[in-house]
Amino acid sequence: MKIADHAELIKEAERFVKQVLSGEASGHDWWHIERVRNTALDIAAKENADRTVCELAALLHDVADEKLNASKEAGLQKVRTWLEGHTADGDLTDKVMDIIANMSFNGGKNPPMATLEGQVVQDADRLDAIGAIGIARTFAYSGAKGRIIHDPELSPDALAQEDYRSAGKTAIYHFYEKLLKLKDLMNTPYAKELAEQRHAFMELYLQQFYSEWGSRNPQEK
Ligand code: ADP
Ligand code: NI
């Protein structure tokens, strides 16, 4: 059934996403989607981005995740099929698909998002990976993979080295490979502001973490 009304379409997308992600406990459960949607709408308002494109892309962005599908292509096809089945607005479908296909972190190596709406949704997803919530998600993900919190024998200096990967990742390692890099990868001015606070909290967290452990922070040279 095609839905012309944007509010209705968004409600239907919400139902679809809840059903696809039910039972997901590895850090992008429904509440991750809800947070990304709300943050995307906040940023969109500040940056004058199209709300419908941002909200739909935020809602659908993890449905295509490789971890939930046979391949990234199969995941993207799932989202496209849903969109084509629910809206006759081909332009909206293309815009949302373009965002979802290009927004992953990929070590920060992907080219910048081409549209303002893409930048907004990518920023919202990245903001959810940092700060207090980002820290919680990191430990949840790491635990789900059966990994340990931290390995002081490989730290502090090994954390900075690429070959640390081969030793098996710890949750703390993820701060260095991703979380601490995200602040500088924000696209929009408002997201940069939000990221500053969340980044500062992670620095404080790590300081306290190492202090309790009785070792030094590898970032303090
Ligand atoms: P998203 O695109 O929604 O951020 P990801 O699938 O990349 O989703 O990651 C889900 C969550 O798990 C994020 O908070 C991310 O930082 C965290 N995560 C991803 N990879 C790792 C890892 N190797 N170790 C610990 N946490 C991770
Ligand atoms: Ni996400």
Coordinates of C-alpha atoms and ligand atoms in Angstrom, one line a residue:
M1 CA 0.0 0.0 0.0
K2 CA 1.4 3.4 -1.0
I3 CA 1.2 6.1 1.6
A4 CA 1.1 9.7 0.5
D5 CA 1.0 11.4 3.9
H6 CA 4.6 11.7 5.3
A7 CA 3.5 11.4 8.9
E8 CA 1.7 8.1 8.1
L9 CA 4.7 6.8 6.1
I10 CA 7.0 7.5 9.1
K11 CA 4.7 5.7 11.4
E12 CA 4.7 2.7 9.1
A13 CA 8.5 2.8 8.8
E14 CA 8.6 2.8 12.6
R15 CA 6.6 -0.4 12.7
F16 CA 8.8 -2.0 10.1
V17 CA 12.0 -1.2 11.9
K18 CA 10.7 -2.3 15.3
Q19 CA 9.8 -5.7 13.7
V20 CA 13.2 -6.1 12.0
L21 CA 15.3 -5.1 15.0
S22 CA 13.3 -6.9 17.7
G23 CA 15.6 -9.0 19.7
E24 CA 18.7 -7.1 18.6
A25 CA 20.9 -6.6 21.7
S26 CA 24.2 -5.8 20.2
G27 CA 23.9 -2.0 20.4
H28 CA 21.5 -1.1 17.7
D29 CA 18.2 -2.1 19.2
W30 CA 15.1 0.0 18.6
W31 CA 16.2 2.6 21.2
H32 CA 19.3 3.3 19.2
I33 CA 17.1 4.1 16.2
E34 CA 14.8 6.3 18.4
R35 CA 17.8 8.2 19.7
V36 CA 19.3 8.7 16.2
R37 CA 15.9 9.8 14.9
N38 CA 15.5 12.4 17.7
T39 CA 19.0 13.7 17.3
A40 CA 18.7 13.8 13.6
L41 CA 15.5 15.9 13.9
D42 CA 17.2 18.3 16.4
I43 CA 20.2 18.8 14.0
A44 CA 17.8 19.1 11.0
A45 CA 15.9 21.9 12.7
K46 CA 19.2 23.8 13.4
E47 CA 20.7 23.2 10.0
N48 CA 17.5 23.6 8.0
A49 CA 17.6 20.1 6.5
D50 CA 14.6 18.3 5.1
R51 CA 12.9 16.7 8.1
T52 CA 11.1 13.8 6.2
V53 CA 14.3 12.7 4.5
C54 CA 16.3 12.9 7.7
E55 CA 13.6 11.1 9.8
L56 CA 13.0 8.3 7.3
A57 CA 16.8 7.7 6.8
A58 CA 17.4 7.7 10.5
L59 CA 14.6 5.2 11.1
L60 CA 15.8 2.9 8.3
H61 CA 19.5 3.3 8.6
D62 CA 20.3 0.0 10.5
V63 CA 17.8 -2.2 8.7
A64 CA 20.4 -2.7 6.0
D65 CA 23.2 -3.4 8.4
E66 CA 25.5 -6.2 7.3
K67 CA 25.2 -7.9 10.7
L68 CA 21.5 -8.4 10.1
N69 CA 21.6 -9.4 6.5
A70 CA 23.3 -11.9 4.2
S71 CA 25.3 -9.0 2.6
K72 CA 25.2 -5.2 2.5
E73 CA 23.6 -5.4 -0.9
A74 CA 20.8 -7.7 0.4
G75 CA 20.2 -5.3 3.3
L76 CA 20.0 -2.3 1.0
Q77 CA 17.6 -4.2 -1.3
K78 CA 15.4 -4.9 1.7
V79 CA 15.1 -1.2 2.5
R80 CA 14.6 -0.3 -1.2
T81 CA 11.8 -2.9 -1.6
W82 CA 10.1 -1.5 1.5
L83 CA 10.3 2.1 0.4
E84 CA 9.1 1.3 -3.1
G85 CA 6.2 -0.6 -1.7
H86 CA 5.2 2.2 0.6
T87 CA 5.7 5.5 -1.2
A88 CA 5.2 6.6 -4.8
D89 CA 7.7 9.4 -4.2
G90 CA 10.8 8.0 -6.1
D91 CA 12.8 11.1 -5.3
L92 CA 12.3 10.5 -1.5
T93 CA 13.2 6.8 -1.9
D94 CA 16.4 7.7 -3.8
K95 CA 17.4 10.3 -1.3
V96 CA 16.9 8.0 1.7
M97 CA 18.7 5.1 -0.1
D98 CA 21.7 7.3 -1.0
I99 CA 22.1 8.2 2.7
I100 CA 21.8 4.7 4.0
A101 CA 24.2 3.3 1.5
N102 CA 26.9 5.8 2.3
M103 CA 26.8 6.6 5.9
S104 CA 28.8 3.9 7.6
F105 CA 32.0 4.7 9.6
N106 CA 34.4 2.5 7.6
G107 CA 37.4 3.8 9.6
G108 CA 36.4 7.4 8.6
K109 CA 37.5 6.6 5.1
N110 CA 34.3 7.0 3.2
P111 CA 33.9 10.2 1.1
P112 CA 31.9 12.9 2.8
M113 CA 28.1 12.7 2.5
A114 CA 26.9 14.5 -0.6
T115 CA 23.7 16.0 0.9
L116 CA 22.9 18.1 4.0
E117 CA 20.4 15.4 5.0
G118 CA 23.0 12.7 4.7
Q119 CA 25.4 14.8 6.8
V120 CA 22.7 15.2 9.5
V121 CA 21.8 11.6 9.8
Q122 CA 25.4 10.5 9.8
D123 CA 26.2 13.0 12.5
A124 CA 23.2 11.7 14.6
D125 CA 24.3 8.1 14.2
R126 CA 27.9 9.0 15.2
L127 CA 26.7 11.1 18.2
D128 CA 25.0 7.9 19.5
A129 CA 28.4 6.1 19.3
I130 CA 30.1 8.6 21.7
G131 CA 29.5 10.0 25.2
A132 CA 27.9 8.0 28.0
I133 CA 25.6 6.1 25.7
G134 CA 28.4 5.4 23.2
I135 CA 30.5 4.0 26.1
A136 CA 27.5 1.7 27.2
R137 CA 27.0 0.5 23.6
T138 CA 30.7 -0.3 23.2
F139 CA 30.8 -2.5 26.3
A140 CA 27.5 -4.1 25.3
Y141 CA 28.8 -4.9 21.8
S142 CA 32.1 -6.1 23.1
G143 CA 30.5 -8.3 25.7
A144 CA 28.2 -9.8 23.1
K145 CA 31.3 -10.7 21.1
G146 CA 32.8 -12.4 24.2
R147 CA 35.7 -9.9 24.4
I148 CA 37.3 -8.6 27.6
I149 CA 37.1 -5.0 28.8
H150 CA 40.8 -4.2 28.8
D151 CA 44.2 -5.9 28.7
P152 CA 46.8 -3.9 30.6
E153 CA 49.6 -6.1 29.3
L154 CA 49.0 -4.9 25.8
S155 CA 48.5 -1.3 27.1
P156 CA 49.2 1.5 27.2
D157 CA 51.6 1.8 24.3
A158 CA 50.3 -1.1 22.2
L159 CA 46.9 0.6 22.0
A160 CA 48.4 3.1 19.6
Q161 CA 49.8 0.4 17.3
E162 CA 48.0 -1.1 14.4
D163 CA 49.2 -4.6 15.1
Y164 CA 47.2 -4.5 18.3
R165 CA 44.3 -5.7 16.2
S166 CA 45.9 -9.1 15.7
A167 CA 45.9 -9.5 19.5
G168 CA 42.1 -9.4 19.6
K169 CA 40.2 -6.3 20.3
T170 CA 39.2 -5.2 23.8
A171 CA 36.3 -2.8 24.5
I172 CA 38.9 -0.1 25.5
Y173 CA 40.6 -0.6 22.1
H174 CA 37.4 0.5 20.4
F175 CA 37.8 4.0 21.9
Y176 CA 41.0 4.4 20.0
E177 CA 40.0 2.8 16.7
K178 CA 36.7 4.7 16.5
L179 CA 35.1 6.6 19.4
L180 CA 37.8 9.2 20.0
K181 CA 38.0 9.9 16.2
L182 CA 34.3 10.8 15.7
K183 CA 34.4 14.3 17.1
D184 CA 36.6 15.5 14.3
L185 CA 34.4 13.7 11.7
M186 CA 31.2 15.6 12.5
N187 CA 29.7 17.3 9.4
T188 CA 27.4 20.0 10.8
P189 CA 28.2 22.8 13.2
Y190 CA 25.5 21.9 15.7
A191 CA 26.6 18.2 15.8
K192 CA 30.2 19.4 16.4
E193 CA 28.9 21.3 19.4
L194 CA 27.1 18.2 20.8
A195 CA 30.2 16.0 20.0
E196 CA 32.5 18.3 22.0
Q197 CA 30.6 17.6 25.3
R198 CA 30.4 13.9 24.6
H199 CA 34.0 13.6 23.7
A200 CA 35.1 15.5 26.9
F201 CA 33.1 13.0 28.9
M202 CA 34.8 10.0 27.2
E203 CA 38.2 11.6 28.0
L204 CA 37.2 12.0 31.6
Y205 CA 35.9 8.4 31.6
L206 CA 39.1 7.0 30.4
Q207 CA 41.1 9.0 32.8
Q208 CA 39.1 7.6 35.7
F209 CA 39.2 4.1 34.2
Y210 CA 43.0 4.1 34.0
S211 CA 43.3 5.7 37.4
E212 CA 41.2 3.0 39.0
W213 CA 43.3 0.4 37.2
G214 CA 46.4 1.9 38.5
S215 CA 48.0 2.5 35.1
R216 CA 48.6 5.6 33.1
N217 CA 46.4 6.9 30.3
P218 CA 48.2 6.0 27.0
Q219 CA 47.2 9.4 25.6
E220 CA 49.2 11.2 28.3
K221 CA 52.7 11.1 27.0
Ligands
ADP1 P1 26.1 2.1 14.3 O1 26.4 2.4 12.8 O2 24.7 2.2 14.6 O3 27.0 2.9 15.2 P2 27.7 -0.3 14.5 O4 27.2 -1.6 14.0 O5 28.9 0.2 13.8 O6 26.4 0.6 14.5 O7 28.0 -0.4 16.0 C1 27.1 -0.7 17.0 C2 27.7 -0.2 18.3 O8 28.7 -1.1 18.8 C3 28.3 1.2 18.3 O9 28.1 1.9 19.5 C4 29.8 0.9 18.0 O10 30.7 1.9 18.5 C5 29.9 -0.4 18.8 N1 31.0 -1.2 18.2 C6 31.2 -1.5 16.9 N2 32.3 -2.3 16.8 C7 32.8 -2.5 18.0 C8 33.9 -3.2 18.5 N3 34.8 -3.8 17.8 N4 34.1 -3.2 19.9 C9 33.3 -2.5 20.7 N5 32.2 -1.9 20.3 C10 31.9 -1.8 19.0
NI2 NI 23.1 3.2 13.8

